[in-house]
mmCIF file of C-alpha atoms in Angstrom:
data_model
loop_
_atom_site.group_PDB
_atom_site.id
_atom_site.type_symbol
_atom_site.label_atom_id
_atom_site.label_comp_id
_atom_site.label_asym_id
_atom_site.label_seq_id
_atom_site.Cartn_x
_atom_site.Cartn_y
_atom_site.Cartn_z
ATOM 1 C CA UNK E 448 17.232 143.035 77.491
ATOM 2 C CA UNK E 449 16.342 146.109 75.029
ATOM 3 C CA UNK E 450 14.179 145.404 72.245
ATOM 4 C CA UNK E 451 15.777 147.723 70.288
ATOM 5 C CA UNK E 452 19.339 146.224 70.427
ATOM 6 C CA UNK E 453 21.378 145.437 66.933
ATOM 7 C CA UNK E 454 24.054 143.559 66.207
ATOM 8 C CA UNK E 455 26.130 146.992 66.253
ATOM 9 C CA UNK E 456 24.953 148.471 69.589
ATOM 10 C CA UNK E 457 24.962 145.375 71.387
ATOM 11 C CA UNK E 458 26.574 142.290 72.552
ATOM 12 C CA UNK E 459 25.543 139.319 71.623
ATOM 13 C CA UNK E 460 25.135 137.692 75.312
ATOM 14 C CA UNK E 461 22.697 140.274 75.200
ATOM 15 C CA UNK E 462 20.298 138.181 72.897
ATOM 16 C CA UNK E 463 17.605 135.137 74.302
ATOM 17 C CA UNK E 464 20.151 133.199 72.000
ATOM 18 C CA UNK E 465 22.799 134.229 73.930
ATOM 19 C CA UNK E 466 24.682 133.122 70.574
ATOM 20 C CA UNK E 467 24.430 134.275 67.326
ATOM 21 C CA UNK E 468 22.788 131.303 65.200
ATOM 22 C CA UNK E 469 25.085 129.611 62.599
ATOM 23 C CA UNK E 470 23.550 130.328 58.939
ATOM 24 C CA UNK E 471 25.386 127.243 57.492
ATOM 25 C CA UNK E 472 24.027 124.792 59.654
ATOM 26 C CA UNK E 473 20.354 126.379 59.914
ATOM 27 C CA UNK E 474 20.646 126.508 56.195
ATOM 28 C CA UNK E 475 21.573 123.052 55.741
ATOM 29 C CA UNK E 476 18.216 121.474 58.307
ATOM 30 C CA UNK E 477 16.115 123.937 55.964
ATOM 31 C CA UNK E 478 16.777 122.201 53.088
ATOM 32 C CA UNK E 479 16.656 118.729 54.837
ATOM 33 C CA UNK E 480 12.908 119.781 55.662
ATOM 34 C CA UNK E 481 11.783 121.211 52.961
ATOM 35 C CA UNK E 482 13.295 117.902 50.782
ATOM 36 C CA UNK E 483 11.175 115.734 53.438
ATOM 37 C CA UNK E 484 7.914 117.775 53.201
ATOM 38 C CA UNK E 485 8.134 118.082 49.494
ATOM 39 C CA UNK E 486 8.933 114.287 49.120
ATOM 40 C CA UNK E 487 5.472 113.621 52.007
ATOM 41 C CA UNK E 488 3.320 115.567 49.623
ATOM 42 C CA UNK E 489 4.344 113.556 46.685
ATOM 43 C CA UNK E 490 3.612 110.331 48.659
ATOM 44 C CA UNK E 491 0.430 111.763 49.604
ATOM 45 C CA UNK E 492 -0.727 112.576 45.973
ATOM 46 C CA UNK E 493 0.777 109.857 44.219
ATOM 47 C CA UNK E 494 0.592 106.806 46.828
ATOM 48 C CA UNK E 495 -2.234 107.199 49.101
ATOM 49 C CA UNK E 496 -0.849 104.817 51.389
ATOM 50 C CA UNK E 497 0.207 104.830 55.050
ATOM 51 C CA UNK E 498 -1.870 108.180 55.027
ATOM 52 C CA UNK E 499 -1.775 108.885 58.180
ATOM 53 C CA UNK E 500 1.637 108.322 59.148
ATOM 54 C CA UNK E 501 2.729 110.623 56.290
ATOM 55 C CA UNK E 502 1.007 113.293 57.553
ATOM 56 C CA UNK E 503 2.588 112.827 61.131
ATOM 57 C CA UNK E 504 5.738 113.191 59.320
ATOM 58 C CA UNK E 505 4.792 116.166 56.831
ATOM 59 C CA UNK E 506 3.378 118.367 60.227
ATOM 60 C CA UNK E 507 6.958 117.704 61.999
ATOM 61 C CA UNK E 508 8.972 118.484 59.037
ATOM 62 C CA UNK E 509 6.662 121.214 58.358
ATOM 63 C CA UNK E 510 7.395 122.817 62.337
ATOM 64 C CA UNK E 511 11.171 121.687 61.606
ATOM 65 C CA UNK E 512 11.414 123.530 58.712
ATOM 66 C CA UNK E 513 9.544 126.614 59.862
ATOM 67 C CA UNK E 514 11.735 126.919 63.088
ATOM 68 C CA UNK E 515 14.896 126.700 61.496
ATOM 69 C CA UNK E 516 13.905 129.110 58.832
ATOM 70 C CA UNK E 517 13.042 132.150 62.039
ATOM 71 C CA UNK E 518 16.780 130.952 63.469
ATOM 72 C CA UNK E 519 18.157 131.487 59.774
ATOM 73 C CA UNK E 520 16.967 135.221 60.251
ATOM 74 C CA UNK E 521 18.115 135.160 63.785
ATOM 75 C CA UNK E 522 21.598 135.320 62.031
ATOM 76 C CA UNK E 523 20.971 138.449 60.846
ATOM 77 C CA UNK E 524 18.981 139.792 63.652
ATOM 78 C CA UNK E 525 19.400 137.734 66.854
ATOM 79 C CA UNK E 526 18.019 140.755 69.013
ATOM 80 C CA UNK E 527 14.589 139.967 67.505
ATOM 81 C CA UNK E 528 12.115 138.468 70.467
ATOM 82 C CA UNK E 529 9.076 137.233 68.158
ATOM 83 C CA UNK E 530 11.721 134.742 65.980
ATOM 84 C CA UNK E 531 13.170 133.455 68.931
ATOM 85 C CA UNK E 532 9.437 132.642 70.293
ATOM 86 C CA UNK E 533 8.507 131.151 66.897
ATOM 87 C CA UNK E 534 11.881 129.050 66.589
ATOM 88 C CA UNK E 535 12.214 127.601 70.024
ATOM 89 C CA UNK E 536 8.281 126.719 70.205
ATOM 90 C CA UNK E 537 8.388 125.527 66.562
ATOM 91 C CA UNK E 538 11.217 123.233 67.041
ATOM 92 C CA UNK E 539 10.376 122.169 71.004
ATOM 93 C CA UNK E 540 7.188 120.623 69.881
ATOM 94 C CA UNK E 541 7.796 119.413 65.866
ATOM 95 C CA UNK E 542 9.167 116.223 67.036
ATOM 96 C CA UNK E 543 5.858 114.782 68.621
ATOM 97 C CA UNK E 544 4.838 114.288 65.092
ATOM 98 C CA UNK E 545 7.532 111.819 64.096
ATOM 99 C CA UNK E 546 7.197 109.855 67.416
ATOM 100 C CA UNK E 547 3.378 109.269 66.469
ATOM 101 C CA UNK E 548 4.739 107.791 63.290
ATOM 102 C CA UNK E 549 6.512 105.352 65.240
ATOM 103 C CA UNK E 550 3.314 104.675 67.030
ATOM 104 C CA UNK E 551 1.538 104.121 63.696
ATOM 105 C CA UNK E 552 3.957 101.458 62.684
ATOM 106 C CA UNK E 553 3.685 98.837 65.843
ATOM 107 C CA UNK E 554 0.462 97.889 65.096
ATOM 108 C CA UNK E 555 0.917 96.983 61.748
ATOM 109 C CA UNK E 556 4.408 95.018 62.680
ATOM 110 C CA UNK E 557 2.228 92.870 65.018
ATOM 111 C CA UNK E 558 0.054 92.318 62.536
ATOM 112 C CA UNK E 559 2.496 90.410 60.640
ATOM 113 C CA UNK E 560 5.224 88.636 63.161
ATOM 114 C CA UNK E 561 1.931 88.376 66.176
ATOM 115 C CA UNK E 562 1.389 90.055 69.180
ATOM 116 C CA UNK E 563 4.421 88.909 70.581
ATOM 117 C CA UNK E 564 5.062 88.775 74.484
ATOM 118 C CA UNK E 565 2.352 90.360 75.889
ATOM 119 C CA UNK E 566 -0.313 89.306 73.416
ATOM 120 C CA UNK E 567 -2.113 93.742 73.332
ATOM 121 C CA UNK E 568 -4.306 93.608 70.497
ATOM 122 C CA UNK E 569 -2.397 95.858 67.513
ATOM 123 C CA UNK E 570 -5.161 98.066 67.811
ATOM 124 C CA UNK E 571 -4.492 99.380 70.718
ATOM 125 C CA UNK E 572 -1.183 100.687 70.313
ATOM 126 C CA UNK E 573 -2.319 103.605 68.238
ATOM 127 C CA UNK E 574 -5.108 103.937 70.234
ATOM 128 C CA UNK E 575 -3.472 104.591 73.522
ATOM 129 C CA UNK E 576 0.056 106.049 71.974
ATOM 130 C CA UNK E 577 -1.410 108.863 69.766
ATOM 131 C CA UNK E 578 -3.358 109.488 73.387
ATOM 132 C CA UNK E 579 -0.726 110.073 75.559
ATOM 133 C CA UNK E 580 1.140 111.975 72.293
ATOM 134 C CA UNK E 581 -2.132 114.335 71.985
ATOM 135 C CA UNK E 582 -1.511 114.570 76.052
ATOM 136 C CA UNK E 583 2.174 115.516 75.652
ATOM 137 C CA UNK E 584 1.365 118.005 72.915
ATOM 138 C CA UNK E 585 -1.560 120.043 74.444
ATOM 139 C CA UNK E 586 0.896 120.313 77.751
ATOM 140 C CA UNK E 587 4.124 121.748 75.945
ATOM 141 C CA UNK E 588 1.694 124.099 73.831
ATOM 142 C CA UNK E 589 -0.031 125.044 76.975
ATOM 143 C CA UNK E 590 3.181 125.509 79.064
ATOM 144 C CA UNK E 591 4.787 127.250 76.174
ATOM 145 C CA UNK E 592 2.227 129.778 75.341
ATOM 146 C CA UNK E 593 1.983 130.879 79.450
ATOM 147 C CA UNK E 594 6.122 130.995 79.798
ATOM 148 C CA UNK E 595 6.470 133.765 76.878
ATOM 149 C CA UNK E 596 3.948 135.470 78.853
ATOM 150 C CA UNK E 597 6.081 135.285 82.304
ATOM 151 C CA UNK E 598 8.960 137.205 83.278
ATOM 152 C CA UNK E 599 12.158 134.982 83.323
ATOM 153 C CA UNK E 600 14.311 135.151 86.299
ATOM 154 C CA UNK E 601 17.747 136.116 84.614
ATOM 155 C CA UNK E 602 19.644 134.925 87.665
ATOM 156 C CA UNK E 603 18.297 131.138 87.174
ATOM 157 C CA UNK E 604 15.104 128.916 88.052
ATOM 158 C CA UNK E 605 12.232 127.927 85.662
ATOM 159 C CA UNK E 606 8.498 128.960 85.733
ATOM 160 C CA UNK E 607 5.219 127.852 86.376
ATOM 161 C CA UNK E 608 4.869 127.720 81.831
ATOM 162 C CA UNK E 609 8.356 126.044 81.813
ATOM 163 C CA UNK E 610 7.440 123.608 84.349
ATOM 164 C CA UNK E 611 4.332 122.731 82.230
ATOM 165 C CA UNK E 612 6.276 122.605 79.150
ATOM 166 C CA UNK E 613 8.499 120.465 81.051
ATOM 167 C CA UNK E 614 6.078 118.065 82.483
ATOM 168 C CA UNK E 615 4.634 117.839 78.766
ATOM 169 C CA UNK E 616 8.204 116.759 77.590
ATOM 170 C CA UNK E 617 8.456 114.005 80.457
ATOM 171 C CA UNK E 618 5.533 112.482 79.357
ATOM 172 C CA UNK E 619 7.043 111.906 75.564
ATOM 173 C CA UNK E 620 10.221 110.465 77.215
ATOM 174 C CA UNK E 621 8.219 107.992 79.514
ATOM 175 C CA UNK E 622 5.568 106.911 76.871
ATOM 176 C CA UNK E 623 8.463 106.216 74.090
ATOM 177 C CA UNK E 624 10.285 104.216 76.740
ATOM 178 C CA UNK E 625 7.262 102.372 77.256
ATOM 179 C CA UNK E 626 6.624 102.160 73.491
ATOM 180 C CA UNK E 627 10.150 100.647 73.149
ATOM 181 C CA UNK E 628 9.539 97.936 75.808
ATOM 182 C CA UNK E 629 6.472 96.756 73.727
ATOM 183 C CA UNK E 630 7.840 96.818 70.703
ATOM 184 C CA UNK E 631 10.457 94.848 72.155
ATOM 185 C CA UNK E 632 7.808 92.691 73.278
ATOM 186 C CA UNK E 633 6.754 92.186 69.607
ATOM 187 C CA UNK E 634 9.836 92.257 67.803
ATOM 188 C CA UNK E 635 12.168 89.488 69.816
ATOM 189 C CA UNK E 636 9.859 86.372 70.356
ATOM 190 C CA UNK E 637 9.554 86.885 66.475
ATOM 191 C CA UNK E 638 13.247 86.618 66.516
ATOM 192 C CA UNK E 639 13.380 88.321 63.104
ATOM 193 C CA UNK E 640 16.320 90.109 64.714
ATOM 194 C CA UNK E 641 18.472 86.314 64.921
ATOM 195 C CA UNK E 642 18.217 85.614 61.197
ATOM 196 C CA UNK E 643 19.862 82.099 62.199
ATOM 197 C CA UNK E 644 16.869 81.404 64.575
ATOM 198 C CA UNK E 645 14.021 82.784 62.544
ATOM 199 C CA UNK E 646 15.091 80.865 59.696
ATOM 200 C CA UNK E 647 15.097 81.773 55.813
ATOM 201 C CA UNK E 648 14.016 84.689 54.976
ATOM 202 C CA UNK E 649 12.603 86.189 51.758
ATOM 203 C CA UNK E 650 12.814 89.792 50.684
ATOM 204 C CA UNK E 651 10.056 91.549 52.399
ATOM 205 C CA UNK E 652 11.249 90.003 55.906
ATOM 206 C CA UNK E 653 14.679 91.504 54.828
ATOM 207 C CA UNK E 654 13.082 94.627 54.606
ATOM 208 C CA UNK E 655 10.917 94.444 57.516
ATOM 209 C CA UNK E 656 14.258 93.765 59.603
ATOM 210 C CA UNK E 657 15.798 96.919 58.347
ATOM 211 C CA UNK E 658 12.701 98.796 59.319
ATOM 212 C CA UNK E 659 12.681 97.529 62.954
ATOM 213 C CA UNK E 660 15.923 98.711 63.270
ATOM 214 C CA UNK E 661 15.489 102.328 61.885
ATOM 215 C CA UNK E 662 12.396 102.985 63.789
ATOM 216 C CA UNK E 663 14.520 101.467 67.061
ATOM 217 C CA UNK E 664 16.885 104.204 65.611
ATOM 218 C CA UNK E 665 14.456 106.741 65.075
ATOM 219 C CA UNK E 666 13.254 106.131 68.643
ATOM 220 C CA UNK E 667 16.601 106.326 70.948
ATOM 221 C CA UNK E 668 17.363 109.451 68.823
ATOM 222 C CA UNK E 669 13.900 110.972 69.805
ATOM 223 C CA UNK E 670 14.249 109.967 73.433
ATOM 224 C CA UNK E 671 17.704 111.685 73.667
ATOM 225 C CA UNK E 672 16.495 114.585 72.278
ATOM 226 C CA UNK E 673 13.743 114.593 74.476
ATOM 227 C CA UNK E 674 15.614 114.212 77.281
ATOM 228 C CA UNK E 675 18.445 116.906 76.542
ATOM 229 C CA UNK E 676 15.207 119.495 76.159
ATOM 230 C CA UNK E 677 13.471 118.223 79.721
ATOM 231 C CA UNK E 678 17.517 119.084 81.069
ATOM 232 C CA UNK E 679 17.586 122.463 79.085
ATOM 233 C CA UNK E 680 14.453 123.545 80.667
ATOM 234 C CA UNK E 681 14.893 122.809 83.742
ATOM 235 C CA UNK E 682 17.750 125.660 83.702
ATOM 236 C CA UNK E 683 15.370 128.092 82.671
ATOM 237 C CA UNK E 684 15.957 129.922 79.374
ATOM 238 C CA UNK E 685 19.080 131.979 80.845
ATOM 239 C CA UNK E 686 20.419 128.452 81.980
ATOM 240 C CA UNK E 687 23.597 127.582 80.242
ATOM 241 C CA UNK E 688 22.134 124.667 77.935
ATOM 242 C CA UNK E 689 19.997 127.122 76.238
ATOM 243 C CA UNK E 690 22.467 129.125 75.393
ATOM 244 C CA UNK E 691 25.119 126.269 73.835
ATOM 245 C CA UNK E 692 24.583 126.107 69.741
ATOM 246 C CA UNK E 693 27.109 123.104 69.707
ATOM 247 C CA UNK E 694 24.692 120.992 72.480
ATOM 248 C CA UNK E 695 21.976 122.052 70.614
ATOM 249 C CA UNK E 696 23.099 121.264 66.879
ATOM 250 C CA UNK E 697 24.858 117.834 68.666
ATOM 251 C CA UNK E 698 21.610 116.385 70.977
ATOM 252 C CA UNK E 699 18.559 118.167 68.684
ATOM 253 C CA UNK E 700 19.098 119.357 65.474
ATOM 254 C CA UNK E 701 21.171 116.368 63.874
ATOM 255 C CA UNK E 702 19.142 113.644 66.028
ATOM 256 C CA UNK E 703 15.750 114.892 64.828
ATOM 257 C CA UNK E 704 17.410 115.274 60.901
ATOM 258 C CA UNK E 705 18.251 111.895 61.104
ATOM 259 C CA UNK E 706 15.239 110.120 62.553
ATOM 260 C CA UNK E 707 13.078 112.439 60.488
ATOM 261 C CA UNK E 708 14.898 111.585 57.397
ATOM 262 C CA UNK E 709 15.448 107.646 58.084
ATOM 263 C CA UNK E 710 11.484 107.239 58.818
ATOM 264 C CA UNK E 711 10.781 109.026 55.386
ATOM 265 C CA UNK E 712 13.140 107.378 53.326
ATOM 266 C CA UNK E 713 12.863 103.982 54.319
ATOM 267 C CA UNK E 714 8.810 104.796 54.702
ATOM 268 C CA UNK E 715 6.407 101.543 55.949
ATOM 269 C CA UNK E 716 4.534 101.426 53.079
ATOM 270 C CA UNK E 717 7.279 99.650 51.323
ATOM 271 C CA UNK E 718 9.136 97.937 53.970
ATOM 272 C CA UNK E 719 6.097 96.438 56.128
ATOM 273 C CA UNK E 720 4.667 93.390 54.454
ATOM 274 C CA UNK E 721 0.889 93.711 54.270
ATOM 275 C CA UNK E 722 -0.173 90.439 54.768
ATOM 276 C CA UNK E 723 0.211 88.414 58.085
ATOM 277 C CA UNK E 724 3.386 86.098 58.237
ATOM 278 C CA UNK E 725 1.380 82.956 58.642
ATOM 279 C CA UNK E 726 -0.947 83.829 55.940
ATOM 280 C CA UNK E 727 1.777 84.245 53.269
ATOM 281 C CA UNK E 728 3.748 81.033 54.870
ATOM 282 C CA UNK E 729 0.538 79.380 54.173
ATOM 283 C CA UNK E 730 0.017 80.907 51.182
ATOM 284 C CA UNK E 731 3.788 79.749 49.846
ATOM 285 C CA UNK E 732 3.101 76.587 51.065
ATOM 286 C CA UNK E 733 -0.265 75.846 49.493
ATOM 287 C CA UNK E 734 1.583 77.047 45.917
ATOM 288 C CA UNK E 735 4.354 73.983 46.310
ATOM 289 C CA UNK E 736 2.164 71.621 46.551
ATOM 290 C CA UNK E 737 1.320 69.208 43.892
ATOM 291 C CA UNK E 738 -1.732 70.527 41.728
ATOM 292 C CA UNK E 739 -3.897 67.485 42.928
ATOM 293 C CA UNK E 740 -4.374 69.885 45.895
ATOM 294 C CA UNK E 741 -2.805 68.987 49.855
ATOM 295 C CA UNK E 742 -2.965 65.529 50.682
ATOM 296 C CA UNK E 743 -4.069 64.241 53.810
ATOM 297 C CA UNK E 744 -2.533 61.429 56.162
ATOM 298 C CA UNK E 745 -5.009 59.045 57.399
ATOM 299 C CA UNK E 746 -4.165 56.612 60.008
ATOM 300 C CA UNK E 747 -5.977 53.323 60.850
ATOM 301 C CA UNK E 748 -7.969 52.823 64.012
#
């Protein structure tokens, strides 16, 4: 593959595309990013809340935005090695960020419906989640900074970097999966999910609803994506999935927009009551009673 290829003197097969990128479409994710980044730093200066889960967010859209930017000027020159590096690393790793988001958020959902099924301390979640995410990360980074070092077999197969990046990527999918079991675990003995069950609801258990089902939105989206990238590497970067636009658009760019968008939008800090459940229902309850104060029964012996 020539370095010194152009869109004039050479196919486009020829490129580490393999395609030339669609401007439109890159265009479009640019501005979704930059809205989402612009709209975290707001939050950031004008909230202060749910700090650290805005950051999470701001770093992925920030890695989103940068790697569709370097395939916006792989329209013009797909030939170019160094964008293609910066793109495909930028956009492999960006969605870690988001998923510890996610992680941020089970804690605090405990905190308020209880620990649910398999009674972990809401602490923990973050503690061991954002461990295993800091795990995943440091692999793909690893494995991604040795494979554009390696020579590619052209004819097929991965190598030793892709096989690390891989490896980093398979622990994402299995610690989401597990993430989703537990926060299954939280979520249905709650049954804030059976509104006819859990009873009357008031507007911030509305809210919290909607939220649980976004971030169980969020989190199928991310472990698709996360899968289709484990299956594109495994070809190798000549392998037929890295070279589709329309798989790639289809199973990562939309998925990611979406989840990305969906977690910023509907953000925790207004859809996550902060006090317990049973201290508000106590709370409420306290306030309807008679201003004598709560009576007690007293029975004879």
């Amino acid at each position: 593959m020539s370095t010194n290829c152009t869109l004039a003197t050479c196919d486009i097969s020829e490129s580490l595309y393999g395609y030339r990128p669609n401007l439109g479409i890159n265009v479009v994710f640019v501005l979704v990013y930059i809205s989402v980044a612009i709209y975290c730093v707001y939050l950031l200066a004008k909230r202060r809340q749910w700090i650290g889960y805005t950051i999470a967010i701001l770093i992925g859209a920030w890695l989103e935005f940068l790697g569709y930017v370097f395939r916006v000027m792989g329209y013009s020159n797909p030939f170019r090695r160094i964008s293609w590096i910066i793109q495909y690393s930028s956009l492999t790793m960006a969605p870690i960020f988001p998923t510890a988001a996610t992680y941020v958020c089970i804690g605090q959902v405990a905190e308020y419906l209880g620990r649910g099924a398999f009674n972990i301390d809401p602490k923990l979640y973050l503690r061991i989640f954002i461990t295993s995410d800091i795990i995943a990360l440091t692999i793909q980074a690893g494995g991604g900074g040795i494979s554009f070092t390696e020579t590619s077999n052209v004819t097929g197969g991965i190598t030793t970097g892709q096989g690390i990046v891989i490896g980093g990527l398979v622990i994402q999918v299995v610690s989401l999966a597990v993430f989703f079991v537990l926060f299954l675990g939280v979520v249905l003995p709650s049954n804030i999910l059976r509104p006819k069950v859990f009873g009357e609801m008031n507007k911030k258990e509305k809210r919290l609803r909607t939220f649980i089902m976004l971030i169980f939105l969020a989190i199928l989206l991310i472990v698709g994506r996360s899968a289709f990238r484990v299956a594109e590497f495994s070809e190798g970067f000549f392998g037929s999935l890295v070279h589709d636009q329309v798989l790639f658009i289809i199973f990562d760019g939309i998925p990611i927009a979406i989840a990305t968008a969906v977690m910023v939008i509907f953000h925790p800090m207004d859809m996550i009551p902060s006090t317990p459940r049973f201290r508000t229902v106590t709370s409420e309850e306290l306030i309807m009673m008679p201003d004598e104060g709560p009576r007690r029964e007293t029975t004879g012996v």
